[in-house]
Every structure is written in C-alpha cells, then in structure tokens.
Short mmCIF file of N, CA and C in Angstrom, two decimals:
data_model
loop_
_atom_site.label_atom_id
_atom_site.label_comp_id
_atom_site.label_asym_id
_atom_site.label_seq_id
_atom_site.Cartn_x
_atom_site.Cartn_y
_atom_site.Cartn_z
N MET V 237 -6.23 12.68 11.72
CA MET V 237 -6.66 11.67 10.78
C MET V 237 -5.60 10.57 10.76
N HIS V 238 -6.02 9.33 10.67
CA HIS V 238 -5.05 8.23 10.76
C HIS V 238 -4.28 8.02 9.48
N GLU V 239 -4.74 8.54 8.36
CA GLU V 239 -3.98 8.46 7.10
C GLU V 239 -2.67 9.24 7.23
N GLU V 240 -2.67 10.30 8.04
CA GLU V 240 -1.46 11.09 8.26
C GLU V 240 -0.40 10.23 8.94
N SER V 241 -0.78 9.50 9.97
CA SER V 241 0.20 8.65 10.67
C SER V 241 0.63 7.48 9.75
N LEU V 242 -0.25 7.01 8.92
CA LEU V 242 0.14 5.95 7.97
C LEU V 242 1.15 6.48 6.94
N ALA V 243 0.94 7.67 6.45
CA ALA V 243 1.85 8.29 5.50
C ALA V 243 3.24 8.45 6.15
N ARG V 244 3.27 8.88 7.40
CA ARG V 244 4.53 9.03 8.10
C ARG V 244 5.21 7.67 8.33
N ALA V 245 4.43 6.65 8.59
CA ALA V 245 4.99 5.28 8.76
C ALA V 245 5.58 4.79 7.42
N LEU V 246 4.90 5.05 6.33
CA LEU V 246 5.47 4.70 5.01
C LEU V 246 6.77 5.47 4.76
N LEU V 247 6.77 6.73 5.13
CA LEU V 247 7.95 7.55 4.96
C LEU V 247 9.14 6.99 5.75
N ARG V 248 8.88 6.51 6.96
CA ARG V 248 9.96 5.91 7.77
C ARG V 248 10.51 4.66 7.07
N GLN V 249 9.64 3.85 6.49
CA GLN V 249 10.07 2.67 5.77
C GLN V 249 10.91 3.05 4.57
N VAL V 250 10.49 4.06 3.85
CA VAL V 250 11.23 4.50 2.66
C VAL V 250 12.60 5.07 3.08
N ARG V 251 12.64 5.80 4.16
CA ARG V 251 13.92 6.32 4.67
C ARG V 251 14.90 5.20 4.99
N MET V 252 14.38 4.10 5.59
CA MET V 252 15.25 2.97 5.91
C MET V 252 15.81 2.38 4.60
N ILE V 253 15.01 2.31 3.56
CA ILE V 253 15.46 1.81 2.28
C ILE V 253 16.54 2.73 1.71
N LEU V 254 16.32 4.02 1.78
CA LEU V 254 17.28 5.00 1.30
C LEU V 254 18.59 4.92 2.07
N ASP V 255 18.49 4.70 3.37
CA ASP V 255 19.71 4.54 4.19
C ASP V 255 20.55 3.33 3.75
N GLU V 256 19.85 2.29 3.27
CA GLU V 256 20.53 1.12 2.80
C GLU V 256 21.10 1.27 1.37
N ASN V 257 20.68 2.35 0.71
CA ASN V 257 21.09 2.64 -0.70
C ASN V 257 21.55 4.08 -0.81
N PRO V 258 22.71 4.41 -0.26
CA PRO V 258 23.21 5.78 -0.29
C PRO V 258 23.36 6.30 -1.73
N GLY V 259 23.14 7.57 -1.88
CA GLY V 259 23.28 8.20 -3.20
C GLY V 259 22.06 7.99 -4.08
N THR V 260 20.91 7.67 -3.48
CA THR V 260 19.71 7.46 -4.26
C THR V 260 18.59 8.34 -3.69
N ILE V 261 17.60 8.55 -4.54
CA ILE V 261 16.37 9.23 -4.12
C ILE V 261 15.20 8.29 -4.48
N ALA V 262 14.11 8.48 -3.81
CA ALA V 262 12.89 7.70 -4.11
C ALA V 262 12.08 8.49 -5.13
N GLU V 263 11.81 7.85 -6.26
CA GLU V 263 10.96 8.48 -7.28
C GLU V 263 9.50 8.10 -7.12
N GLU V 264 9.26 6.82 -6.76
CA GLU V 264 7.89 6.37 -6.62
C GLU V 264 7.79 5.33 -5.51
N VAL V 265 6.74 5.43 -4.75
CA VAL V 265 6.45 4.49 -3.66
C VAL V 265 5.14 3.85 -4.02
N SER V 266 5.12 2.54 -4.11
CA SER V 266 3.91 1.80 -4.47
C SER V 266 3.39 1.00 -3.28
N VAL V 267 2.09 1.14 -3.07
CA VAL V 267 1.41 0.41 -1.98
C VAL V 267 0.19 -0.31 -2.49
N GLU V 268 -0.17 -1.38 -1.79
CA GLU V 268 -1.44 -2.06 -2.07
C GLU V 268 -2.36 -1.79 -0.91
N LEU V 269 -3.62 -1.55 -1.23
CA LEU V 269 -4.60 -1.12 -0.26
C LEU V 269 -5.88 -1.95 -0.44
N GLY V 270 -6.25 -2.62 0.63
CA GLY V 270 -7.45 -3.47 0.57
C GLY V 270 -8.69 -2.75 1.10
N PRO V 271 -9.88 -3.25 0.72
CA PRO V 271 -11.11 -2.58 1.15
C PRO V 271 -11.38 -2.70 2.65
N LEU V 272 -10.77 -3.64 3.35
CA LEU V 272 -10.94 -3.74 4.80
C LEU V 272 -9.83 -3.08 5.59
N SER V 273 -8.96 -2.34 4.91
CA SER V 273 -7.84 -1.70 5.60
C SER V 273 -8.24 -0.53 6.46
N GLY V 274 -9.39 0.05 6.16
CA GLY V 274 -9.82 1.23 6.89
C GLY V 274 -9.15 2.51 6.44
N VAL V 275 -8.49 2.43 5.26
CA VAL V 275 -7.74 3.58 4.75
C VAL V 275 -8.47 4.13 3.54
N GLU V 276 -8.66 5.42 3.51
CA GLU V 276 -9.26 6.10 2.40
C GLU V 276 -8.16 6.52 1.40
N PRO V 277 -8.13 5.97 0.17
CA PRO V 277 -7.02 6.26 -0.76
C PRO V 277 -6.79 7.74 -0.96
N LEU V 278 -7.80 8.50 -1.18
CA LEU V 278 -7.62 9.96 -1.45
C LEU V 278 -6.97 10.65 -0.24
N LEU V 279 -7.42 10.29 0.96
CA LEU V 279 -6.84 10.91 2.17
C LEU V 279 -5.40 10.50 2.37
N LEU V 280 -5.07 9.27 2.00
CA LEU V 280 -3.68 8.81 2.10
C LEU V 280 -2.81 9.59 1.08
N GLU V 281 -3.30 9.78 -0.12
CA GLU V 281 -2.57 10.56 -1.13
C GLU V 281 -2.33 11.98 -0.63
N GLN V 282 -3.34 12.58 -0.09
CA GLN V 282 -3.19 13.96 0.42
C GLN V 282 -2.20 14.03 1.56
N ALA V 283 -2.27 13.05 2.48
CA ALA V 283 -1.32 13.03 3.58
C ALA V 283 0.11 12.84 3.08
N TRP V 284 0.26 11.97 2.07
CA TRP V 284 1.61 11.75 1.50
C TRP V 284 2.16 13.03 0.88
N GLU V 285 1.30 13.77 0.18
CA GLU V 285 1.73 15.04 -0.42
C GLU V 285 2.15 16.04 0.65
N ARG V 286 1.47 16.06 1.80
CA ARG V 286 1.81 16.96 2.87
C ARG V 286 3.17 16.61 3.48
N CYS V 287 3.58 15.34 3.34
CA CYS V 287 4.89 14.92 3.86
C CYS V 287 6.02 15.61 3.07
N GLY V 288 5.74 16.06 1.84
CA GLY V 288 6.71 16.78 1.08
C GLY V 288 7.89 15.97 0.60
N THR V 289 7.67 14.71 0.29
CA THR V 289 8.81 13.88 -0.13
C THR V 289 9.28 14.10 -1.51
N GLY V 290 8.38 14.53 -2.42
CA GLY V 290 8.74 14.67 -3.82
C GLY V 290 8.57 13.37 -4.57
N ALA V 291 8.39 12.26 -3.87
CA ALA V 291 8.22 10.96 -4.52
C ALA V 291 6.71 10.75 -4.78
N ALA V 292 6.42 10.18 -5.94
CA ALA V 292 5.01 9.89 -6.27
C ALA V 292 4.56 8.68 -5.43
N LEU V 293 3.28 8.72 -5.04
CA LEU V 293 2.68 7.58 -4.33
C LEU V 293 1.72 6.90 -5.29
N SER V 294 1.95 5.63 -5.51
CA SER V 294 1.09 4.83 -6.37
C SER V 294 0.31 3.86 -5.48
N ILE V 295 -1.03 4.01 -5.54
CA ILE V 295 -1.90 3.16 -4.71
C ILE V 295 -2.63 2.18 -5.62
N VAL V 296 -2.42 0.90 -5.37
CA VAL V 296 -3.13 -0.15 -6.10
C VAL V 296 -4.16 -0.72 -5.14
N GLU V 297 -5.45 -0.56 -5.51
CA GLU V 297 -6.51 -1.11 -4.65
C GLU V 297 -6.71 -2.57 -5.02
N VAL V 298 -6.51 -3.44 -4.04
CA VAL V 298 -6.63 -4.88 -4.25
C VAL V 298 -7.99 -5.36 -3.81
N PRO V 299 -8.47 -6.44 -4.42
CA PRO V 299 -9.80 -6.94 -4.08
C PRO V 299 -9.81 -7.66 -2.71
N LEU V 300 -11.01 -7.84 -2.21
CA LEU V 300 -11.21 -8.62 -1.00
C LEU V 300 -11.33 -10.08 -1.38
N VAL V 301 -10.42 -10.91 -0.91
CA VAL V 301 -10.39 -12.35 -1.23
C VAL V 301 -10.55 -13.11 0.09
N ALA V 302 -11.44 -14.11 0.04
CA ALA V 302 -11.69 -14.94 1.22
C ALA V 302 -11.65 -16.41 0.84
N GLU V 303 -11.37 -17.21 1.88
CA GLU V 303 -11.27 -18.67 1.68
C GLU V 303 -12.23 -19.35 2.67
N CYS V 304 -12.91 -20.36 2.17
CA CYS V 304 -13.85 -21.12 2.99
C CYS V 304 -13.08 -21.94 4.02
N SER V 305 -13.56 -21.93 5.23
CA SER V 305 -12.91 -22.70 6.28
C SER V 305 -13.23 -24.19 6.20
N THR V 306 -14.22 -24.56 5.38
CA THR V 306 -14.60 -25.95 5.24
C THR V 306 -14.12 -26.57 3.95
N CYS V 307 -14.51 -25.97 2.82
CA CYS V 307 -14.19 -26.59 1.53
C CYS V 307 -12.99 -25.94 0.83
N ASN V 308 -12.41 -24.90 1.42
CA ASN V 308 -11.21 -24.22 0.92
C ASN V 308 -11.42 -23.44 -0.41
N LEU V 309 -12.67 -23.23 -0.77
CA LEU V 309 -12.96 -22.40 -1.95
C LEU V 309 -12.39 -21.01 -1.71
N GLN V 310 -11.68 -20.44 -2.65
CA GLN V 310 -11.11 -19.12 -2.52
C GLN V 310 -11.77 -18.25 -3.59
N ILE V 311 -12.40 -17.16 -3.16
CA ILE V 311 -13.12 -16.30 -4.10
C ILE V 311 -12.88 -14.85 -3.74
N GLU V 312 -13.12 -14.00 -4.75
CA GLU V 312 -13.12 -12.54 -4.55
C GLU V 312 -14.51 -12.16 -4.16
N LEU V 313 -14.62 -11.53 -2.99
CA LEU V 313 -15.92 -11.13 -2.47
C LEU V 313 -16.35 -9.81 -3.12
N GLN V 314 -17.51 -9.74 -3.68
CA GLN V 314 -18.04 -8.54 -4.24
C GLN V 314 -18.75 -7.70 -3.17
N GLU V 315 -19.33 -8.38 -2.23
CA GLU V 315 -20.00 -7.77 -1.08
C GLU V 315 -19.43 -8.37 0.16
N PHE V 316 -19.74 -7.81 1.29
CA PHE V 316 -19.13 -8.30 2.51
C PHE V 316 -19.99 -9.45 3.12
N ASP V 317 -20.22 -10.45 2.29
CA ASP V 317 -20.93 -11.66 2.71
C ASP V 317 -19.88 -12.76 2.89
N PHE V 318 -19.63 -13.10 4.12
CA PHE V 318 -18.53 -14.03 4.43
C PHE V 318 -19.03 -15.46 4.63
N ARG V 319 -20.00 -15.84 3.80
CA ARG V 319 -20.49 -17.23 3.78
C ARG V 319 -20.11 -17.82 2.42
N CYS V 320 -19.62 -19.04 2.46
CA CYS V 320 -19.20 -19.70 1.23
C CYS V 320 -20.40 -19.95 0.32
N PRO V 321 -20.29 -19.55 -0.97
CA PRO V 321 -21.39 -19.79 -1.90
C PRO V 321 -21.60 -21.26 -2.22
N ARG V 322 -20.57 -22.07 -1.96
CA ARG V 322 -20.66 -23.51 -2.25
C ARG V 322 -21.27 -24.30 -1.10
N CYS V 323 -20.70 -24.11 0.11
CA CYS V 323 -21.16 -24.95 1.24
C CYS V 323 -21.77 -24.13 2.39
N HIS V 324 -21.80 -22.81 2.25
CA HIS V 324 -22.41 -21.91 3.24
C HIS V 324 -21.69 -21.83 4.57
N ALA V 325 -20.48 -22.34 4.64
CA ALA V 325 -19.68 -22.23 5.89
C ALA V 325 -19.05 -20.84 5.96
N GLY V 326 -18.43 -20.53 7.07
CA GLY V 326 -17.77 -19.25 7.23
C GLY V 326 -16.51 -19.16 6.41
N MET V 327 -16.13 -17.93 6.05
CA MET V 327 -14.95 -17.68 5.25
C MET V 327 -14.01 -16.77 6.02
N ARG V 328 -12.72 -16.92 5.73
CA ARG V 328 -11.72 -16.04 6.34
C ARG V 328 -11.05 -15.21 5.28
N VAL V 329 -10.71 -13.99 5.60
CA VAL V 329 -10.08 -13.09 4.64
C VAL V 329 -8.63 -13.52 4.43
N VAL V 330 -8.21 -13.63 3.18
CA VAL V 330 -6.83 -13.95 2.87
C VAL V 330 -6.13 -12.79 2.15
N ARG V 331 -6.88 -11.83 1.66
CA ARG V 331 -6.29 -10.67 1.03
C ARG V 331 -7.29 -9.51 1.04
N GLY V 332 -6.78 -8.31 1.28
CA GLY V 332 -7.66 -7.14 1.16
C GLY V 332 -7.95 -6.46 2.47
N GLU V 333 -7.19 -6.78 3.52
CA GLU V 333 -7.46 -6.14 4.81
C GLU V 333 -6.30 -5.27 5.28
N SER V 334 -5.36 -4.98 4.39
CA SER V 334 -4.17 -4.24 4.85
C SER V 334 -3.72 -3.18 3.87
N LEU V 335 -2.79 -2.40 4.36
CA LEU V 335 -2.01 -1.44 3.54
C LEU V 335 -0.61 -1.97 3.56
N GLU V 336 -0.06 -2.27 2.40
CA GLU V 336 1.27 -2.86 2.33
C GLU V 336 2.18 -2.07 1.37
N LEU V 337 3.39 -1.82 1.82
CA LEU V 337 4.40 -1.23 0.94
C LEU V 337 4.86 -2.34 -0.02
N VAL V 338 4.71 -2.11 -1.31
CA VAL V 338 5.06 -3.11 -2.32
C VAL V 338 6.43 -2.87 -2.91
N SER V 339 6.70 -1.61 -3.26
CA SER V 339 7.99 -1.33 -3.88
C SER V 339 8.34 0.15 -3.74
N VAL V 340 9.62 0.41 -3.85
CA VAL V 340 10.12 1.80 -3.88
C VAL V 340 11.06 1.89 -5.08
N THR V 341 10.73 2.76 -6.00
CA THR V 341 11.60 2.98 -7.15
C THR V 341 12.64 4.01 -6.81
N LEU V 342 13.91 3.58 -6.89
CA LEU V 342 15.02 4.46 -6.54
C LEU V 342 15.74 4.89 -7.78
N ARG V 343 16.41 6.05 -7.68
CA ARG V 343 17.23 6.53 -8.76
C ARG V 343 18.51 7.08 -8.17
N SER V 344 19.61 6.78 -8.82
CA SER V 344 20.91 7.28 -8.38
C SER V 344 21.00 8.76 -8.66
N VAL V 345 21.60 9.51 -7.72
CA VAL V 345 21.80 10.93 -7.93
C VAL V 345 23.28 11.29 -7.85
N GLU V 346 24.13 10.30 -7.78
CA GLU V 346 25.58 10.54 -7.65
C GLU V 346 26.14 11.26 -8.85
N HIS V 347 25.55 11.02 -10.05
CA HIS V 347 26.15 11.57 -11.27
C HIS V 347 25.55 12.91 -11.66
N SER V 348 24.27 13.14 -11.39
CA SER V 348 23.66 14.38 -11.80
C SER V 348 22.57 14.84 -10.80
N PRO V 349 22.98 15.23 -9.62
CA PRO V 349 22.00 15.61 -8.58
C PRO V 349 21.21 16.85 -8.96
N GLU V 350 21.75 17.71 -9.79
CA GLU V 350 20.99 18.92 -10.14
C GLU V 350 19.80 18.63 -11.04
N SER V 351 19.77 17.46 -11.69
CA SER V 351 18.63 17.11 -12.55
C SER V 351 17.61 16.27 -11.82
N ALA V 352 17.84 16.01 -10.51
CA ALA V 352 16.92 15.17 -9.75
C ALA V 352 15.62 15.92 -9.49
N PRO V 353 14.46 15.37 -9.99
CA PRO V 353 13.19 16.04 -9.76
C PRO V 353 12.68 15.87 -8.31
N CYS V 354 13.16 14.83 -7.63
CA CYS V 354 12.69 14.52 -6.29
C CYS V 354 13.81 14.74 -5.29
N LEU V 355 13.48 15.31 -4.20
CA LEU V 355 14.44 15.50 -3.13
C LEU V 355 14.64 14.20 -2.37
N PRO V 356 15.82 13.95 -1.82
CA PRO V 356 15.95 12.78 -0.97
C PRO V 356 14.99 12.89 0.21
N LEU V 357 14.45 11.79 0.61
CA LEU V 357 13.46 11.78 1.73
C LEU V 357 14.17 12.02 3.04
#
C-alpha cells in the first residue's frame, strides 16, 4: 500500500528535523492532506502507527481550491467540476492535491528523559 511508503517518507523528514535538534523527541507530526492527493487518511494513520514512532500524527484535510485560467476567480470546489462558474473557462488546482508536512512538535528530553512518553524517532 502506498500509504506505508508515505509514512516512511514522513518519518525520514522527521528524523532529519530531530538530527538538527539534538536532545529532542517528536511529540506530534502535523500534515495537510488534499482530496486529490490520492492518500486515504485512515490508511495513512494506520501506516504511521505501524512505524512505531510514538509521535501522534495529526492530519488536517484541506479543501480543493482552484483558480480560473481566464478571470482568475479562486474558489473552493465542492465537486470535481473544473469549469469556472463565472466565465466557464478551465480552472487549475492551487490547493488540495498534495500531502504536506506542516509542522513537527518537539520536546526536549535532556532534563527528564524518563518522563518522555514518546521515544526518539
């Protein structure tokens, strides 16, 4: 399943962040997920849990936003109709077609590692 490889790719990104911040652990990893990303949120959550990071995964589902190529109207699409409601020209997607790492919440473990609920990744 491709969510498994996406979870591992997120994990690699988080590890790079942890390498840049020694003495920290990741408590939460936040991602944005669009409807055209081809990623099933539940499957991504399950794949993340199988990675065994101990960090929570927060998935924010973002809307599909498109912009008209003629009149520049920018709207949130409710259905996959890529024609401008104003001038009926074609529209291009400007948001909602990707999975993006938004933030990683880190916590220092230098002072009390035994109380850390999450293992370093």
